[in-house]
Coordinates of N, CA and C in Angstrom, one line a residue:
X168 N -0.4 -13.1 -2.5 CA 0.3 -12.2 -2.6 C 0.8 -11.8 -1.3
X169 N 2.2 -11.4 -1.0 CA 2.6 -11.1 0.2 C 3.1 -9.8 0.3
X170 N 2.3 -9.0 1.2 CA 2.6 -7.3 1.1 C 3.1 -7.0 2.5
X171 N 4.2 -6.2 2.5 CA 4.7 -5.6 3.7 C 4.4 -4.1 3.8
X172 N 3.7 -3.6 4.9 CA 3.7 -2.2 5.0 C 4.9 -1.8 6.0
X173 N 5.5 -1.0 5.4 CA 6.9 -0.6 6.3 C 6.5 -0.2 7.6
X174 N 7.3 -0.8 8.6 CA 7.1 -0.3 10.0 C 6.0 -1.1 10.6
X175 N 5.3 -2.0 9.8 CA 4.3 -3.1 10.5 C 5.0 -4.4 10.1
X176 N 3.9 -5.4 9.6 CA 4.4 -6.8 9.4 C 4.1 -7.1 8.0
X177 N 4.2 -8.5 7.6 CA 3.6 -8.9 6.4 C 2.2 -9.3 6.4
X178 N 1.6 -9.3 5.3 CA 0.1 -9.5 5.4 C 0.0 -10.2 3.8
X179 N -0.7 -11.4 3.8 CA -1.1 -12.2 2.7 C -2.4 -11.4 2.3
X180 N -2.4 -11.3 0.8 CA -3.6 -10.5 0.2 C -4.1 -11.8 -0.7
X181 N -5.3 -12.0 -0.8 CA -5.8 -12.8 -1.9 C -6.1 -12.1 -3.4
X182 N -5.6 -12.7 -4.3 CA -5.5 -11.9 -5.7 C -6.8 -11.2 -5.9
X183 N -8.0 -11.9 -5.5 CA -9.3 -11.3 -5.8 C -9.4 -9.8 -5.2
X184 N -8.7 -9.6 -4.4 CA -8.6 -8.4 -3.6 C -7.9 -7.1 -4.4
X185 N -6.9 -7.4 -5.2 CA -6.3 -6.5 -5.9 C -6.9 -5.6 -6.9
X186 N -8.1 -5.9 -7.3 CA -8.8 -4.8 -8.1 C -9.2 -3.6 -7.2
X187 N -9.6 -3.9 -6.0 CA -10.2 -2.7 -5.2 C -8.8 -2.1 -4.6
X188 N -7.9 -2.8 -4.3 CA -6.6 -2.3 -4.0 C -6.0 -1.1 -5.3
X189 N -6.1 -1.8 -6.3 CA -5.5 -1.1 -7.5 C -6.3 0.2 -7.8
X190 N -7.7 0.3 -7.5 CA -8.4 1.4 -7.6 C -8.1 2.5 -6.5
X191 N -7.9 2.1 -5.3 CA -7.2 3.0 -4.4 C -5.9 3.4 -4.5
X192 N -5.2 2.7 -5.2 CA -3.8 3.0 -5.7 C -3.9 4.1 -6.6
X193 N -4.8 4.1 -7.5 CA -4.9 5.0 -8.5 C -5.5 6.4 -8.0
X194 N -6.3 6.3 -7.0 CA -6.7 7.4 -6.4 C -5.5 8.1 -5.6
X195 N -4.7 7.4 -5.0 CA -3.4 7.9 -4.6 C -2.4 8.5 -5.3
X196 N -2.5 8.0 -6.5 CA -1.4 8.6 -7.6 C -2.0 9.7 -8.0
X197 N -3.4 9.9 -8.1 CA -4.1 11.1 -8.7 C -3.7 12.3 -7.7
X198 N -3.7 11.9 -6.5 CA -3.7 12.9 -5.6 C -2.2 13.5 -5.5
X199 N -1.2 12.3 -5.6 CA 0.1 13.0 -5.9 C 0.4 13.8 -7.0
X200 N -0.2 13.4 -8.0 CA 0.0 14.3 -9.3 C -0.5 15.6 -9.2
X201 N -1.7 15.7 -8.4 CA -2.4 17.0 -8.2 C -1.6 17.8 -7.1
X202 N -0.9 17.3 -6.4 CA -0.1 17.9 -5.3 C -1.0 18.3 -4.2
X203 N -2.2 17.4 -4.1 CA -3.2 17.5 -2.9 C -2.7 16.7 -1.7
X204 N -2.3 17.5 -0.8 CA -1.7 16.7 0.6 C -2.9 16.3 1.3
X205 N -4.0 16.9 1.5 CA -5.3 16.5 2.2 C -5.7 14.9 1.5
X206 N -5.8 15.0 0.1 CA -6.5 14.0 -0.5 C -5.3 12.8 -0.6
X207 N -4.1 13.2 -0.6 CA -3.0 12.0 -0.5 C -3.2 11.4 0.7
X208 N -3.2 12.3 2.0 CA -3.2 11.7 3.2 C -4.4 10.7 3.5
X209 N -5.5 11.0 3.0 CA -6.8 10.3 3.1 C -6.7 9.0 2.2
X210 N -6.0 9.1 1.0 CA -6.0 7.9 -0.1 C -4.9 7.0 0.6
X211 N -3.7 7.4 1.1 CA -2.9 6.5 1.7 C -3.4 5.8 2.9
X212 N -4.0 6.4 3.9 CA -4.8 5.8 4.9 C -5.9 4.9 4.4
X213 N -6.5 5.1 3.5 CA -7.6 4.2 2.9 C -7.1 3.1 2.3
X214 N -6.0 3.2 1.6 CA -5.3 2.0 1.1 C -4.8 1.0 2.1
X215 N -3.9 1.6 3.1 CA -3.4 0.7 4.2 C -4.4 0.2 4.9
X216 N -5.5 0.9 5.2 CA -6.5 0.4 5.9 C -7.2 -0.8 5.2
X217 N -7.4 -0.7 3.8 CA -8.0 -2.0 3.1 C -7.1 -3.0 3.2
X218 N -5.6 -2.8 3.0 CA -4.8 -4.0 3.1 C -4.9 -4.7 4.3
X219 N -4.9 -4.0 5.5 CA -5.1 -4.5 6.9 C -6.3 -5.2 7.0
X220 N -7.4 -4.7 6.4 CA -8.7 -5.2 6.5 C -8.9 -6.7 5.7
X221 N -8.4 -6.6 4.5 CA -8.5 -7.7 3.6 C -7.6 -8.9 3.7
X222 N -6.3 -8.5 4.3 CA -5.2 -9.4 4.4 C -5.4 -10.0 5.5
X223 N -4.5 -11.1 5.6 CA -4.4 -11.9 6.7 C -2.8 -11.9 7.3
X224 N -2.9 -11.3 8.4 CA -1.5 -11.1 9.1 C -0.5 -12.3 9.0
X225 N 0.6 -12.3 8.7 CA 1.5 -13.4 9.1 C 2.4 -13.4 10.2
X226 N 2.8 -14.3 10.8 CA 3.6 -14.0 12.1 C 4.8 -13.4 11.9
X227 N 5.2 -12.6 13.0 CA 6.3 -11.9 12.9 C 7.6 -12.6 12.6
X228 N 7.8 -13.9 12.9 CA 8.8 -14.8 12.4 C 8.8 -15.1 11.0
X229 N 7.9 -14.9 10.4 CA 7.5 -15.4 8.9 C 8.8 -15.0 8.0
X230 N 9.2 -15.9 7.1 CA 10.5 -15.6 6.2 C 10.1 -15.6 4.9
X231 N 8.8 -15.3 4.6 CA 8.2 -15.2 3.2 C 8.7 -14.0 2.7
X232 N 9.1 -14.0 1.4 CA 9.5 -12.7 0.5 C 8.4 -11.7 0.2
X233 N 8.5 -10.4 0.5 CA 7.3 -9.6 0.2 C 7.3 -9.2 -1.3
X234 N 6.1 -9.4 -1.9 CA 6.1 -9.0 -3.3 C 5.7 -7.6 -3.6
X235 N 5.2 -7.1 -2.6 CA 5.0 -5.5 -2.6 C 5.5 -4.7 -1.1
X236 N 5.9 -3.8 -1.3 CA 6.2 -3.0 -0.1 C 5.6 -1.7 -0.1
X237 N 4.7 -1.4 0.8 CA 4.0 -0.3 0.9 C 4.4 0.8 1.8
X238 N 4.4 2.1 1.7 CA 4.9 2.9 2.6 C 4.1 3.1 4.0
X239 N 4.8 3.4 5.1 CA 3.9 3.5 6.2 C 3.1 4.7 6.4
X240 N 2.1 4.8 7.2 CA 0.9 5.8 7.3 C 1.5 7.1 7.3
X241 N 2.6 7.2 7.8 CA 3.1 8.8 8.2 C 4.1 9.2 7.1
X242 N 4.2 8.4 5.8 CA 5.1 8.7 4.8 C 4.8 10.2 4.4
X243 N 5.8 10.8 3.7 CA 5.4 12.0 3.1 C 5.1 11.9 1.5
X244 N 4.4 12.8 0.8 CA 4.0 12.8 -0.4 C 5.3 12.4 -1.2
X245 N 6.3 12.9 -1.0 CA 7.6 12.8 -1.7 C 8.0 11.4 -1.5
X246 N 8.1 10.9 -0.5 CA 8.7 9.5 -0.1 C 7.8 8.6 -0.9
X247 N 6.4 8.8 -1.0 CA 5.5 7.7 -1.7 C 5.9 7.9 -3.4
X248 N 5.9 9.3 -3.6 CA 6.1 9.4 -5.1 C 7.5 8.5 -5.5
X249 N 8.5 8.6 -4.7 CA 9.7 8.0 -5.1 C 9.4 6.3 -5.0
X250 N 8.6 5.8 -4.4 CA 8.2 4.5 -4.4 C 7.4 4.0 -5.5
X251 N 6.6 4.9 -6.2 CA 5.8 4.5 -7.3 C 6.5 4.1 -8.4
X252 N 6.0 2.8 -8.9 CA 6.6 2.3 -10.3 C 5.7 2.9 -11.4
X253 N 5.9 2.3 -12.4 CA 5.2 2.6 -13.8 C 3.7 2.4 -13.5
X254 N 3.5 1.4 -12.7 CA 1.9 0.9 -12.4 C 1.4 1.4 -11.0
X255 N 2.2 2.2 -10.4 CA 1.8 2.7 -9.0 C 2.4 1.7 -7.9
X256 N 1.9 1.8 -6.8 CA 2.4 0.9 -5.7 C 2.0 -0.5 -5.8
X257 N 0.8 -0.7 -6.5 CA 0.4 -2.1 -6.7 C 0.2 -2.2 -8.0
X258 N 1.2 -3.1 -8.6 CA 0.9 -3.4 -10.0 C -0.1 -4.2 -10.4
X259 N -0.8 -3.8 -11.6 CA -2.1 -4.4 -11.7 C -2.2 -5.2 -13.1

């Protein structure tokens, strides 16, 4: 699965890593629903850090289509809320 973090590059994620990413996504959604800015910021950073850790960065000139687009680390809670689909940022 090809993931793009806005403002960064593309990363290839192994499907076996989706469960842990979905769990982090759920925590992020819960923080947004609670309106908890501190928890939101921590959860967003945890999710993005995990994507960077488990993913394999693609070259900058890669032309692969991104299956998921994630917000940048400095995104506001409202910006991320607008990006959430029915299944969160990471459909599962």
